[in-house]
Coordinates of C-alpha atoms in Angstrom, one line a residue:
M1 CA 95.5 149.9 97.6
A2 CA 97.2 146.8 98.8
E3 CA 94.6 146.3 101.6
Q4 CA 91.8 146.0 99.1
R5 CA 91.0 142.3 99.4
G6 CA 88.1 140.1 98.2
D7 CA 85.7 138.3 100.5
E8 CA 87.7 135.5 102.2
R9 CA 84.7 133.2 101.9
G10 CA 84.9 133.1 98.1
T11 CA 86.2 134.9 95.1
R12 CA 85.2 138.3 94.1
D13 CA 83.0 138.8 91.0
V14 CA 84.5 142.1 89.7
R15 CA 81.2 142.9 87.9
G16 CA 79.7 143.4 91.4
G17 CA 79.6 141.7 94.8
A18 CA 81.3 138.6 96.1
R19 CA 80.3 135.0 95.7
G20 CA 79.9 132.3 98.3
A21 CA 82.4 129.6 99.0
G22 CA 80.4 127.0 97.0
E23 CA 81.0 129.1 93.9
S24 CA 84.7 129.9 94.5
R25 CA 86.9 129.9 91.4
L26 CA 90.1 131.0 93.1
R27 CA 93.1 128.8 92.4
N28 CA 96.9 128.9 92.4
A29 CA 98.8 130.4 89.5
G30 CA 100.4 127.8 87.2
P31 CA 104.1 128.1 86.0
E32 CA 103.1 129.9 82.7
E33 CA 100.9 132.4 84.6
A34 CA 103.6 133.0 87.2
H35 CA 106.1 133.8 84.5
A36 CA 103.6 136.0 82.6
W37 CA 102.9 137.9 85.9
E38 CA 106.7 138.7 86.2
D39 CA 106.6 140.1 82.7
L40 CA 103.5 142.1 83.4
V41 CA 104.9 143.7 86.5
A42 CA 108.1 144.5 84.7
T43 CA 106.1 146.2 81.9
A44 CA 103.9 148.1 84.3
R45 CA 107.0 149.4 86.1
R46 CA 108.5 150.4 82.7
T47 CA 105.4 152.6 82.0
V48 CA 106.3 154.6 85.1
S49 CA 110.1 154.8 84.5
D50 CA 109.6 155.9 80.9
G51 CA 107.1 158.6 82.0
L52 CA 104.0 157.2 80.3
V53 CA 102.1 157.1 83.6
V54 CA 102.2 158.8 87.0
G55 CA 101.7 156.6 90.0
T56 CA 99.1 154.0 89.2
S57 CA 97.3 155.9 86.5
G58 CA 97.7 153.2 83.8
N59 CA 97.2 149.5 83.6
V60 CA 98.6 146.4 81.9
S61 CA 97.2 143.0 81.1
V62 CA 98.3 139.7 79.5
R63 CA 96.2 136.7 78.4
V64 CA 97.3 133.2 79.3
G65 CA 94.8 130.8 77.8
D66 CA 91.4 131.8 79.1
T67 CA 92.8 133.8 82.0
V68 CA 93.6 137.5 81.9
L69 CA 96.3 138.6 84.3
V70 CA 95.9 142.3 85.1
T71 CA 97.4 145.0 87.3
P72 CA 95.4 145.5 90.5
S73 CA 93.6 148.7 91.3
G74 CA 95.5 151.4 93.2
V75 CA 98.6 149.5 94.0
P76 CA 102.0 151.1 93.1
Y77 CA 103.8 148.8 90.7
D78 CA 107.0 148.8 92.7
R79 CA 105.1 147.1 95.5
L80 CA 103.8 144.2 93.4
S81 CA 105.3 140.9 94.2
P82 CA 104.9 137.3 92.9
D83 CA 102.2 136.7 95.6
D84 CA 100.1 139.5 94.1
V85 CA 99.1 137.7 90.9
T86 CA 95.7 139.0 89.9
G87 CA 93.6 137.3 87.2
V88 CA 90.1 137.0 85.9
D89 CA 88.4 134.8 83.3
L90 CA 87.0 136.3 80.1
D91 CA 83.7 136.9 81.9
G92 CA 85.4 139.1 84.5
R93 CA 85.2 136.6 87.4
Q94 CA 88.3 136.7 89.5
V95 CA 90.2 133.4 89.5
L96 CA 93.6 134.4 90.8
G97 CA 94.5 136.5 93.8
T98 CA 92.5 138.7 96.1
L99 CA 93.6 142.2 95.1
V100 CA 90.8 144.1 93.2
P101 CA 91.6 144.2 89.5
T102 CA 92.0 147.5 87.7
S103 CA 88.9 149.6 87.2
E104 CA 89.6 149.6 83.5
L105 CA 89.0 145.8 83.3
P106 CA 86.1 146.3 80.9
M107 CA 88.5 147.8 78.3
H108 CA 91.0 145.0 78.6
L109 CA 88.3 142.3 78.4
A110 CA 86.7 144.0 75.4
V111 CA 90.0 143.7 73.5
Y112 CA 90.5 140.0 74.3
R113 CA 86.9 139.2 73.4
T114 CA 87.0 140.8 70.0
T115 CA 90.7 140.4 68.8
D116 CA 93.4 137.8 68.9
A117 CA 95.5 140.1 71.1
L118 CA 97.5 138.5 74.0
A119 CA 98.5 141.8 75.7
V120 CA 97.1 145.2 76.4
V121 CA 98.8 148.4 77.6
H122 CA 96.9 151.5 78.7
T123 CA 98.6 154.7 79.7
H124 CA 98.0 158.4 80.4
A125 CA 101.0 159.5 78.4
V126 CA 101.2 163.3 78.3
H127 CA 101.7 164.0 74.6
A128 CA 99.2 161.4 73.5
T129 CA 96.6 162.7 76.0
A130 CA 97.1 166.2 74.8
V131 CA 96.6 165.2 71.2
S132 CA 93.4 163.4 72.2
T133 CA 91.9 166.8 73.3
L134 CA 92.7 168.5 69.9
V135 CA 91.8 166.2 67.0
S136 CA 89.6 163.2 66.2
E137 CA 92.4 161.4 64.4
L138 CA 96.2 161.8 64.8
P139 CA 97.4 163.6 61.7
L140 CA 99.7 161.5 59.5
I141 CA 102.9 163.0 60.7
H142 CA 105.0 159.9 60.4
Y143 CA 104.9 156.6 58.5
M144 CA 105.0 154.5 61.7
A145 CA 101.3 155.0 61.9
A146 CA 101.3 152.1 59.5
A147 CA 102.7 149.9 62.3
L148 CA 99.4 150.5 64.2
G149 CA 97.3 149.6 61.3
G150 CA 96.7 153.0 59.9
P151 CA 95.7 156.5 61.0
V152 CA 95.2 156.5 64.8
R153 CA 91.7 157.4 65.8
V154 CA 90.5 159.1 69.0
A155 CA 87.7 157.4 70.8
P156 CA 85.0 159.7 72.1
Y157 CA 85.1 160.5 75.8
A158 CA 83.3 158.3 78.4
T159 CA 83.8 157.9 82.1
Y160 CA 86.7 155.6 83.0
G161 CA 85.9 152.0 83.9
T162 CA 82.6 152.0 82.1
D163 CA 81.2 149.8 79.3
A164 CA 80.6 152.9 77.3
L165 CA 84.3 153.7 77.3
A166 CA 85.1 150.1 76.3
E167 CA 82.6 150.4 73.4
N168 CA 84.0 153.7 72.2
M169 CA 87.5 152.2 72.3
L170 CA 86.6 149.2 70.3
R171 CA 85.2 151.4 67.5
A172 CA 88.4 153.4 67.4
L173 CA 90.5 150.2 67.4
A174 CA 88.7 148.6 64.4
D175 CA 91.5 147.3 62.2
R176 CA 94.0 149.0 64.4
S177 CA 96.3 147.9 67.2
G178 CA 96.2 151.3 69.0
C179 CA 94.0 154.3 69.6
L180 CA 93.7 157.4 71.7
L181 CA 91.0 158.0 74.3
R182 CA 89.7 161.5 74.4
N183 CA 90.9 163.5 77.5
H184 CA 92.2 160.2 78.9
G185 CA 95.2 158.4 77.3
T186 CA 96.2 155.5 75.1
V187 CA 95.3 151.9 74.5
T188 CA 97.5 149.5 72.4
H189 CA 97.5 145.7 72.1
G190 CA 99.8 143.1 70.6
A191 CA 100.8 139.5 70.5
T192 CA 103.2 140.0 73.4
L193 CA 103.6 142.5 76.2
A194 CA 106.8 143.8 74.5
Q195 CA 104.9 144.4 71.3
A196 CA 102.0 146.1 73.0
Y197 CA 104.4 148.3 75.0
D198 CA 106.5 149.2 71.9
R199 CA 103.3 150.3 70.2
T200 CA 102.4 152.5 73.1
A201 CA 105.8 154.1 73.1
Q202 CA 105.6 154.7 69.3
L203 CA 102.2 156.3 69.6
E204 CA 103.4 158.6 72.3
W205 CA 106.4 159.5 70.2
M206 CA 104.3 160.3 67.1
C207 CA 102.0 162.5 69.2
R208 CA 105.0 164.4 70.6
L209 CA 106.3 164.8 67.1
W210 CA 103.1 166.3 65.8
L211 CA 102.7 168.6 68.8
T212 CA 106.3 169.8 68.3
A213 CA 106.0 170.4 64.6
S214 CA 102.6 172.1 65.0
S215 CA 104.0 174.5 67.6
V216 CA 106.3 176.4 65.2
P217 CA 104.7 179.8 64.6
G218 CA 103.7 180.5 61.0
L219 CA 104.4 177.0 59.7
S220 CA 102.3 173.8 59.4
P221 CA 103.9 170.4 59.3
T222 CA 103.7 168.4 56.0
L223 CA 101.6 165.3 56.3
L224 CA 101.7 161.9 54.5
S225 CA 99.0 160.9 52.2
R226 CA 96.9 157.7 52.6
E227 CA 98.6 156.4 49.5
Q228 CA 102.1 157.0 51.0
L229 CA 100.9 155.2 54.2
T230 CA 99.6 152.2 52.2
E231 CA 103.0 151.9 50.5
V232 CA 104.7 151.7 53.9
E233 CA 102.2 149.1 55.1
E234 CA 103.2 146.9 52.2
R235 CA 106.9 147.3 53.0
L236 CA 106.4 146.6 56.7
R237 CA 105.0 143.2 55.9
G238 CA 108.5 142.1 55.0
Y239 CA 110.3 144.1 57.7
G240 CA 112.5 142.4 60.3
Q241 CA 114.2 139.1 60.6
R242 CA 112.8 135.9 59.1
A243 CA 112.1 133.0 61.5

């Protein structure tokens, strides 16, 4: 909630406890961080308006240099303002703001520490979460799986906000830019917030497509082969406008 504030004598160490004034790392957001925060809040609000989360059930982050801006815990996105900038360093120490960062911070930091991603989107999208309870890998129902690096894996269940969940997620994300979290939701990352969000939306769409096709009595959807997916991966390398 908005009233969740760090110790006024120093910055909060989100790994546990608060540090004294002599160790304070809190500072003001720079222009690039302030602009990134605006984009982050807009993206977080879009997850709600597009039906990918309910309330504050997802979280969004973006990396600016060695600082990770992240949505705070339990604060409705429509209440976030420019004064609510929340940021940590790559070790999880709070350096911007006094609102408590999302409880899923271990997942976000794990992505930034192990990939070149600059943005992460986590949602509780309905169709994707439903699929996570049924299979260990999203069946190859559509070639856009190639845009996420290949067949989308499902990370084994672990309690939210734990290092165990972050570790399970990293294994599912190996050579991928998106995965499902069993009985939980989705995680995608990208070079920009827009890319990470688009991958989330695409993943939810593919899950909805598979559930819809699978629900027809007496019929089973045709699936793509790994060879067909590899061919799409090759074509996607030349997709879009050239710089």
